[in-house]
Short mmCIF file of C-alpha atoms and ligand atoms in Angstrom, two decimals:
data_model
loop_
_atom_site.label_atom_id
_atom_site.label_comp_id
_atom_site.label_asym_id
_atom_site.label_seq_id
_atom_site.Cartn_x
_atom_site.Cartn_y
_atom_site.Cartn_z
CA MET V 1 99.07 -3.51 -21.89
CA ALA V 2 95.97 -4.81 -23.56
CA GLU V 3 94.53 -3.41 -26.75
CA GLY V 4 91.59 -0.75 -26.13
CA GLY V 5 92.17 -0.24 -22.45
CA LYS V 6 93.47 -1.10 -18.73
CA GLN V 7 94.70 -5.17 -18.55
CA PRO V 8 93.42 -5.81 -15.40
CA VAL V 9 95.41 -9.41 -15.00
CA GLU V 10 97.51 -11.44 -17.98
CA THR V 11 95.62 -14.61 -17.49
CA LEU V 12 97.89 -16.61 -19.83
CA ARG V 13 100.85 -15.21 -22.02
CA TRP V 14 103.68 -16.51 -24.36
CA LYS V 15 106.93 -15.98 -22.89
CA GLY V 16 110.48 -17.21 -23.88
CA GLY V 17 109.14 -20.04 -26.16
CA ARG V 18 106.54 -21.33 -23.50
CA VAL V 19 103.40 -20.52 -22.28
CA GLU V 20 102.47 -18.91 -19.01
CA MET V 21 99.40 -19.19 -17.18
CA VAL V 22 98.54 -17.89 -13.88
CA ASP V 23 97.55 -20.85 -11.53
CA GLN V 24 93.88 -20.36 -10.66
CA ARG V 25 93.92 -23.11 -8.27
CA VAL V 26 96.12 -21.07 -5.42
CA LEU V 27 94.55 -17.65 -5.81
CA PRO V 28 94.01 -15.76 -3.98
CA ALA V 29 96.58 -17.04 -1.54
CA ARG V 30 99.28 -16.93 -4.19
CA PHE V 31 99.96 -15.54 -7.44
CA ASP V 32 101.89 -17.40 -9.36
CA TYR V 33 102.76 -18.38 -13.04
CA LEU V 34 103.36 -21.88 -14.39
CA ALA V 35 105.06 -22.47 -17.37
CA PHE V 36 104.14 -25.05 -19.99
CA SER V 37 106.11 -26.69 -22.93
CA SER V 38 104.15 -29.05 -24.47
CA ALA V 39 100.52 -29.57 -25.86
CA VAL V 40 100.47 -32.86 -23.32
CA GLU V 41 101.01 -30.04 -20.53
CA ILE V 42 98.87 -27.49 -21.47
CA ALA V 43 95.97 -30.09 -21.69
CA GLU V 44 96.61 -30.98 -18.28
CA GLY V 45 96.54 -27.31 -17.13
CA ILE V 46 92.97 -27.15 -18.46
CA ARG V 47 91.95 -30.42 -17.21
CA SER V 48 93.31 -29.52 -13.66
CA MET V 49 91.97 -25.86 -14.03
CA VAL V 50 95.05 -24.15 -13.49
CA VAL V 51 93.21 -22.19 -16.41
CA ARG V 52 89.65 -22.43 -16.49
CA GLY V 53 86.64 -20.22 -17.86
CA ALA V 54 85.59 -20.75 -21.37
CA PRO V 55 87.21 -17.99 -23.55
CA ALA V 56 90.46 -18.71 -21.51
CA ILE V 57 90.33 -22.53 -22.33
CA GLY V 58 89.96 -21.31 -26.10
CA CYS V 59 93.11 -19.49 -25.76
CA ALA V 60 95.14 -21.92 -24.12
CA ALA V 61 94.06 -24.71 -26.30
CA ALA V 62 95.13 -22.41 -29.30
CA TYR V 63 98.67 -21.99 -27.65
CA GLY V 64 98.76 -25.68 -27.20
CA VAL V 65 98.50 -26.27 -30.79
CA ALA V 66 100.95 -23.51 -31.54
CA LEU V 67 103.65 -25.07 -29.04
CA GLU V 68 103.50 -28.45 -29.88
CA ALA V 69 104.34 -26.96 -33.52
CA GLN V 70 107.33 -25.00 -32.25
CA ASN V 71 108.68 -27.91 -30.57
CA LEU V 72 108.57 -30.01 -34.04
CA ARG V 73 109.72 -27.19 -35.96
CA ASN V 74 112.55 -29.83 -37.21
CA ALA V 75 110.39 -32.77 -37.65
CA ALA V 76 110.17 -34.51 -41.12
CA PRO V 77 106.50 -33.44 -42.69
CA GLY V 78 104.89 -36.86 -42.25
CA ASP V 79 106.27 -37.04 -38.50
CA PHE V 80 105.05 -33.23 -37.80
CA ALA V 81 101.28 -34.04 -39.45
CA THR V 82 101.28 -37.10 -37.33
CA ALA V 83 102.32 -35.69 -33.82
CA MET V 84 100.15 -32.50 -34.62
CA ASP V 85 97.04 -34.83 -34.78
CA VAL V 86 98.01 -36.41 -31.42
CA ALA V 87 98.16 -32.54 -29.80
CA PHE V 88 94.64 -31.72 -31.05
CA GLU V 89 93.24 -34.88 -29.81
CA VAL V 90 95.10 -34.96 -26.84
CA LEU V 91 93.98 -30.97 -26.06
CA ALA V 92 90.39 -32.01 -27.14
CA ALA V 93 89.59 -34.41 -24.36
CA SER V 94 90.60 -32.06 -21.38
CA ARG V 95 87.50 -30.73 -20.72
CA PRO V 96 83.70 -31.25 -22.52
CA THR V 97 81.93 -28.39 -21.82
CA ALA V 98 82.98 -25.25 -23.29
CA VAL V 99 82.63 -25.35 -26.66
CA ASN V 100 85.70 -22.44 -26.95
CA LEU V 101 87.90 -25.19 -26.70
CA PHE V 102 86.52 -26.84 -29.67
CA TRP V 103 85.83 -23.53 -31.65
CA ALA V 104 89.89 -22.62 -30.79
CA LEU V 105 91.03 -26.18 -32.08
CA LYS V 106 88.86 -25.82 -35.16
CA ARG V 107 90.29 -22.82 -36.10
CA MET V 108 93.61 -23.64 -35.43
CA ARG V 109 92.98 -26.81 -37.98
CA VAL V 110 92.10 -24.60 -40.59
CA MET V 111 95.26 -22.52 -40.21
CA LEU V 112 97.18 -25.69 -40.20
CA ASP V 113 95.20 -27.16 -43.26
CA SER V 114 95.88 -23.92 -44.90
CA ALA V 115 99.49 -24.44 -44.54
CA THR V 116 99.93 -27.84 -46.09
CA GLY V 117 102.83 -28.35 -48.32
CA ARG V 118 104.92 -25.53 -46.24
CA ALA V 119 108.06 -26.61 -43.90
CA PRO V 120 106.96 -27.55 -40.50
CA ALA V 121 108.84 -24.41 -39.34
CA GLU V 122 106.94 -22.02 -41.22
CA ILE V 123 103.38 -23.77 -40.41
CA ALA V 124 104.93 -23.54 -36.78
CA ASP V 125 105.12 -19.80 -37.34
CA VAL V 126 101.45 -19.67 -39.05
CA LEU V 127 100.12 -21.34 -36.06
CA LEU V 128 101.61 -19.43 -33.08
CA ALA V 129 100.51 -16.01 -35.10
CA GLU V 130 97.08 -17.50 -35.15
CA ALA V 131 97.10 -18.26 -31.28
CA HIS V 132 98.35 -14.42 -30.68
CA GLU V 133 95.27 -13.35 -32.72
CA VAL V 134 92.61 -15.38 -30.77
CA LEU V 135 94.00 -13.89 -27.58
CA ALA V 136 94.38 -10.43 -28.86
CA GLU V 137 90.58 -11.15 -30.77
CA ASP V 138 89.37 -12.12 -27.43
CA ILE V 139 90.19 -9.25 -25.66
CA ARG V 140 88.77 -7.01 -28.34
CA ILE V 141 85.64 -8.72 -28.07
CA ASN V 142 85.44 -8.44 -24.58
CA ARG V 143 85.37 -4.94 -24.66
CA ALA V 144 82.87 -4.70 -27.53
CA MET V 145 80.36 -7.15 -25.29
CA GLY V 146 81.26 -4.60 -22.28
CA ALA V 147 80.44 -1.31 -24.21
CA PHE V 148 76.91 -3.20 -25.27
CA GLY V 149 76.27 -4.62 -21.93
CA ALA V 150 77.16 -1.46 -19.71
CA THR V 151 74.21 0.23 -21.23
CA LEU V 152 71.78 -2.14 -19.43
CA LEU V 153 73.16 -0.85 -16.09
CA SER V 154 72.11 1.95 -14.54
CA ASP V 155 74.29 3.99 -12.11
CA GLY V 156 74.07 2.49 -8.70
CA ALA V 157 73.52 -0.92 -9.93
CA ARG V 158 73.84 -3.64 -7.56
CA VAL V 159 74.64 -6.55 -9.82
CA LEU V 160 75.03 -10.53 -8.92
CA THR V 161 77.18 -12.94 -10.74
CA HIS V 162 78.23 -16.82 -10.40
CA CYS V 163 81.55 -18.30 -10.90
CA ASN V 164 83.79 -16.21 -12.34
CA ALA V 165 83.54 -15.03 -15.75
CA GLY V 166 86.25 -11.91 -15.55
CA ALA V 167 89.67 -11.25 -16.61
CA LEU V 168 90.67 -14.51 -15.25
CA ALA V 169 88.17 -16.49 -17.45
CA THR V 170 89.28 -15.10 -20.76
CA ALA V 171 92.43 -13.36 -22.17
CA GLY V 172 91.37 -10.11 -20.33
CA HIS V 173 88.63 -7.68 -19.35
CA GLY V 174 86.12 -10.81 -19.00
CA THR V 175 82.48 -11.39 -20.40
CA ALA V 176 80.14 -10.49 -17.20
CA LEU V 177 82.92 -8.73 -15.39
CA GLY V 178 83.86 -7.03 -18.38
CA VAL V 179 80.40 -5.56 -18.58
CA ILE V 180 81.04 -4.45 -15.05
CA ARG V 181 84.27 -3.01 -15.64
CA SER V 182 83.11 -1.01 -18.63
CA ALA V 183 80.01 0.39 -16.85
CA VAL V 184 82.40 1.64 -13.84
CA GLU V 185 84.66 3.15 -16.79
CA ASP V 186 81.75 4.86 -17.82
CA GLY V 187 81.78 6.50 -14.51
CA LYS V 188 78.58 4.22 -13.27
CA ARG V 189 78.68 3.42 -9.58
CA ILE V 190 78.25 -0.21 -9.59
CA SER V 191 78.43 -3.19 -6.85
CA VAL V 192 78.91 -6.56 -7.33
CA ILE V 193 77.51 -9.27 -5.46
CA ALA V 194 79.42 -12.66 -5.63
CA ASP V 195 78.07 -16.14 -5.25
CA GLU V 196 80.89 -18.16 -3.66
CA THR V 197 80.35 -20.78 -6.33
CA ARG V 198 80.31 -24.22 -4.66
CA PRO V 199 82.21 -26.60 -4.62
CA PHE V 200 85.18 -24.96 -6.57
CA LEU V 201 84.71 -21.44 -5.24
CA GLN V 202 85.54 -19.29 -8.11
CA GLY V 203 83.06 -16.69 -7.08
CA ALA V 204 84.70 -16.21 -3.42
CA ARG V 205 88.46 -16.73 -4.98
CA LEU V 206 88.64 -15.37 -8.35
CA THR V 207 85.69 -12.69 -8.76
CA ALA V 208 86.19 -11.36 -5.40
CA TRP V 209 90.02 -11.20 -5.59
CA GLU V 210 89.40 -9.29 -9.31
CA MET V 211 86.86 -6.71 -7.78
CA VAL V 212 89.07 -6.20 -4.74
CA GLN V 213 92.04 -5.47 -7.23
CA GLU V 214 90.47 -2.84 -8.80
CA LYS V 215 88.65 -1.23 -5.91
CA ILE V 216 84.78 -2.14 -7.29
CA PRO V 217 82.77 -2.61 -4.54
CA VAL V 218 82.08 -6.38 -4.01
CA THR V 219 80.07 -8.42 -1.45
CA LEU V 220 80.91 -12.08 -1.25
CA ILE V 221 77.55 -14.48 -0.33
CA THR V 222 77.14 -18.16 -0.05
CA ASP V 223 75.05 -19.79 -3.07
CA ASN V 224 72.05 -20.02 -0.94
CA MET V 225 71.77 -16.41 0.07
CA ALA V 226 70.81 -15.60 -3.70
CA GLY V 227 66.99 -15.88 -3.20
CA HIS V 228 67.06 -13.79 0.28
CA PHE V 229 68.82 -10.91 -1.23
CA MET V 230 66.45 -10.89 -4.30
CA SER V 231 63.29 -10.98 -1.58
CA GLN V 232 64.77 -8.13 -0.08
CA GLY V 233 65.17 -5.50 -2.74
CA GLU V 234 69.19 -6.05 -2.65
CA ILE V 235 69.89 -7.02 -6.07
CA ASP V 236 69.01 -5.28 -9.27
CA ALA V 237 70.52 -7.57 -12.33
CA VAL V 238 72.54 -10.94 -12.85
CA ILE V 239 75.05 -11.25 -15.11
CA VAL V 240 76.71 -14.46 -15.75
CA GLY V 241 79.09 -15.84 -18.39
CA THR V 242 78.82 -19.24 -20.24
CA ASP V 243 80.39 -22.10 -21.57
CA ARG V 244 77.90 -23.16 -24.63
CA VAL V 245 75.08 -21.73 -25.81
CA ALA V 246 72.94 -24.06 -27.94
CA ALA V 247 71.08 -22.97 -31.33
CA ASN V 248 67.85 -22.12 -29.33
CA GLY V 249 69.24 -20.03 -26.56
CA ASP V 250 69.92 -22.50 -23.56
CA VAL V 251 72.51 -21.20 -21.57
CA ALA V 252 75.41 -24.02 -20.09
CA ASN V 253 77.26 -22.31 -17.24
CA LYS V 254 78.70 -23.15 -13.89
CA ILE V 255 76.42 -25.01 -11.61
CA GLY V 256 74.12 -23.09 -9.65
CA THR V 257 73.08 -20.68 -12.60
CA TYR V 258 69.97 -22.49 -13.12
CA MET V 259 68.85 -22.11 -9.89
CA VAL V 260 70.21 -18.36 -10.18
CA ALA V 261 68.08 -17.83 -13.03
CA VAL V 262 65.05 -19.12 -11.85
CA LEU V 263 65.24 -16.78 -8.69
CA ALA V 264 65.50 -14.01 -10.99
CA LYS V 265 62.61 -14.73 -13.00
CA ARG V 266 60.58 -15.43 -9.52
CA HIS V 267 61.79 -11.57 -8.46
CA GLY V 268 61.24 -9.75 -11.65
CA ILE V 269 65.45 -9.47 -12.01
CA PRO V 270 66.81 -9.43 -15.26
CA PHE V 271 68.81 -12.18 -15.97
CA TYR V 272 71.98 -11.43 -18.52
CA VAL V 273 74.83 -13.64 -20.21
CA ALA V 274 77.61 -12.18 -21.52
CA CYS V 275 78.36 -14.26 -24.55
CA PRO V 276 80.86 -14.21 -27.27
CA LEU V 277 79.93 -15.69 -30.72
CA SER V 278 82.70 -18.45 -29.84
CA THR V 279 80.22 -19.64 -27.22
CA ILE V 280 77.56 -20.14 -29.14
CA ASP V 281 77.18 -23.83 -30.47
CA LEU V 282 75.04 -24.01 -33.79
CA ASP V 283 75.20 -27.73 -33.98
CA ILE V 284 73.69 -28.35 -30.82
CA PRO V 285 69.97 -27.62 -31.35
CA ASP V 286 69.03 -27.28 -27.55
CA GLY V 287 70.87 -27.47 -23.81
CA ALA V 288 69.41 -31.13 -23.36
CA ALA V 289 72.60 -32.08 -25.80
CA ILE V 290 75.03 -30.05 -24.18
CA PRO V 291 77.72 -32.24 -22.59
CA ILE V 292 77.90 -32.05 -19.04
CA GLU V 293 81.68 -32.38 -17.21
CA GLU V 294 81.22 -34.52 -14.09
CA ARG V 295 84.08 -33.95 -11.92
CA SER V 296 85.98 -35.49 -8.99
CA SER V 297 84.05 -36.26 -5.58
CA ASP V 298 86.92 -34.59 -3.68
CA GLU V 299 85.69 -31.12 -4.89
CA VAL V 300 82.36 -31.93 -2.92
CA THR V 301 83.48 -33.94 -0.17
CA GLY V 302 85.66 -31.10 1.35
CA PHE V 303 88.43 -28.39 0.26
CA ARG V 304 92.18 -29.37 -0.80
CA GLU V 305 93.38 -31.34 2.38
CA TYR V 306 90.47 -30.77 4.61
CA LYS V 307 87.52 -33.02 4.30
CA TRP V 308 84.02 -32.64 6.36
CA ALA V 309 81.95 -35.17 4.21
CA ALA V 310 80.78 -38.37 5.78
CA GLU V 311 83.38 -41.39 4.87
CA GLY V 312 81.46 -43.48 2.23
CA VAL V 313 78.62 -41.10 1.18
CA LYS V 314 77.52 -41.28 -2.37
CA ILE V 315 78.88 -38.25 -4.54
CA ARG V 316 77.63 -36.15 -7.69
CA ASN V 317 79.84 -33.13 -8.79
CA PRO V 318 78.08 -32.08 -12.17
CA ALA V 319 80.02 -29.01 -13.17
CA PHE V 320 77.69 -27.19 -14.96
CA ASP V 321 73.87 -26.86 -15.77
CA VAL V 322 71.89 -25.92 -18.29
CA THR V 323 69.23 -22.40 -17.78
CA PRO V 324 66.59 -22.71 -20.54
CA ALA V 325 66.13 -19.81 -23.21
CA ASP V 326 62.82 -18.52 -21.71
CA LEU V 327 64.73 -17.56 -18.48
CA VAL V 328 67.42 -15.37 -20.44
CA THR V 329 66.47 -11.51 -20.76
CA ALA V 330 69.27 -11.45 -22.92
CA LEU V 331 72.57 -12.35 -24.51
CA ILE V 332 75.09 -9.70 -24.52
CA THR V 333 77.11 -10.40 -27.22
CA GLU V 334 80.28 -8.57 -29.51
CA LYS V 335 77.54 -8.11 -32.10
CA GLY V 336 75.03 -6.53 -29.62
CA ILE V 337 72.34 -7.25 -27.14
CA VAL V 338 69.88 -10.21 -28.27
CA LYS V 339 66.89 -9.99 -26.28
CA GLN V 340 64.72 -13.09 -25.34
CA PRO V 341 67.15 -15.25 -27.29
CA ASN V 342 65.65 -17.90 -29.29
CA LYS V 343 66.81 -19.91 -32.51
CA GLN V 344 66.09 -17.11 -35.12
CA ARG V 345 67.54 -14.25 -33.20
CA ILE V 346 70.66 -16.53 -32.48
CA THR V 347 70.99 -17.69 -36.08
CA LYS V 348 70.60 -13.86 -37.34
CA LEU V 349 73.81 -13.13 -35.50
CA PHE V 350 75.90 -15.34 -37.60
CA THR V 351 74.06 -13.85 -40.95
CA SER V 352 73.95 -10.30 -40.36
O1 MRU H 1 84.71 -24.84 -14.47
P1 MRU H 1 85.04 -23.43 -14.76
O2 MRU H 1 85.77 -22.52 -13.59
O3 MRU H 1 85.90 -23.38 -16.24
O4 MRU H 1 83.71 -22.64 -15.21
C1 MRU H 1 83.70 -21.18 -15.46
C2 MRU H 1 82.27 -21.05 -15.89
O5 MRU H 1 81.29 -21.22 -16.08
C3 MRU H 1 82.10 -19.55 -16.38
O6 MRU H 1 80.83 -18.68 -15.84
C4 MRU H 1 82.18 -19.69 -18.21
O7 MRU H 1 82.95 -20.27 -18.55
C5 MRU H 1 82.01 -18.03 -18.83
S1 MRU H 1 83.77 -17.64 -18.52
C6 MRU H 1 84.06 -16.18 -19.24
#
């Protein structure tokens, strides 16, 4: 059970000296844990999307570092340092957009450096304790965001979400779905409209699954239906998560988010982004500088074994897009709600 409330699903956990992660590629048909024994295996789990969602990727990377250090407990100090550098590099190369990956690696690097001079086994213990703390802290942060965000939703609100920013995308509770969960815990009758989220179907497979598990009313739509339901007055608010927010408030999130934000603006519907501070990248001035991952064409030409696209057609598959800050009604953070985010308001989050 997580700190501060009911934990819907344990997305990743430390068990028997290994990391176990729910295989999100096969949900909802199967609910399986896969075990990981090295940083290389964790990096491959991130790349292949066994684990996905920015905060969950950060937690997995922290455990990747901790796992590698455990494997090297008995190594000579020089060998330990060299192998740890390789582990950091491999993990950093797994996926480019979610800044939580780099945030977590930086945090683990600071711990590693602060333990310089101690025996590898001792450093390994320090790193494992830090990975556990990254995970526990993520749940606390999601609960804090949930409490702030819930105040934005009125009883009976119909909330559209895109992709999966739920328990599966974090250590627990979720960011966007965490706000919905918290509002439901407060006694509000919230219903969710889940975009299916082509091409990887995080909405249809993961968000819908999470909501059905908890009996929170959910309706699945295809991505191209969002504008229709907005025009019919059937959506009261949009809440999404994010993979990286630039210093000026531009928001990178799952491909299709920008389209939803434009539609929300057109229909006067508030567009909220649930965003832990670990997802804000002050080193990136605006959205144009956010690296956008381009994934395999197989995700667009079909699903798993089934292929429907014409053989030989050219494919593009950017996994994320950028929503300009002026389309964002508010960021929901663990430090509070930032209305009409801009550079000054975002900087203040880190100084106050
Ligand atoms: O490609 P994914 O599934 O890792 O993309 C996930 C998203 O875009 C989420 O909306 C984002 O990471 C926020 S998760 C709390």
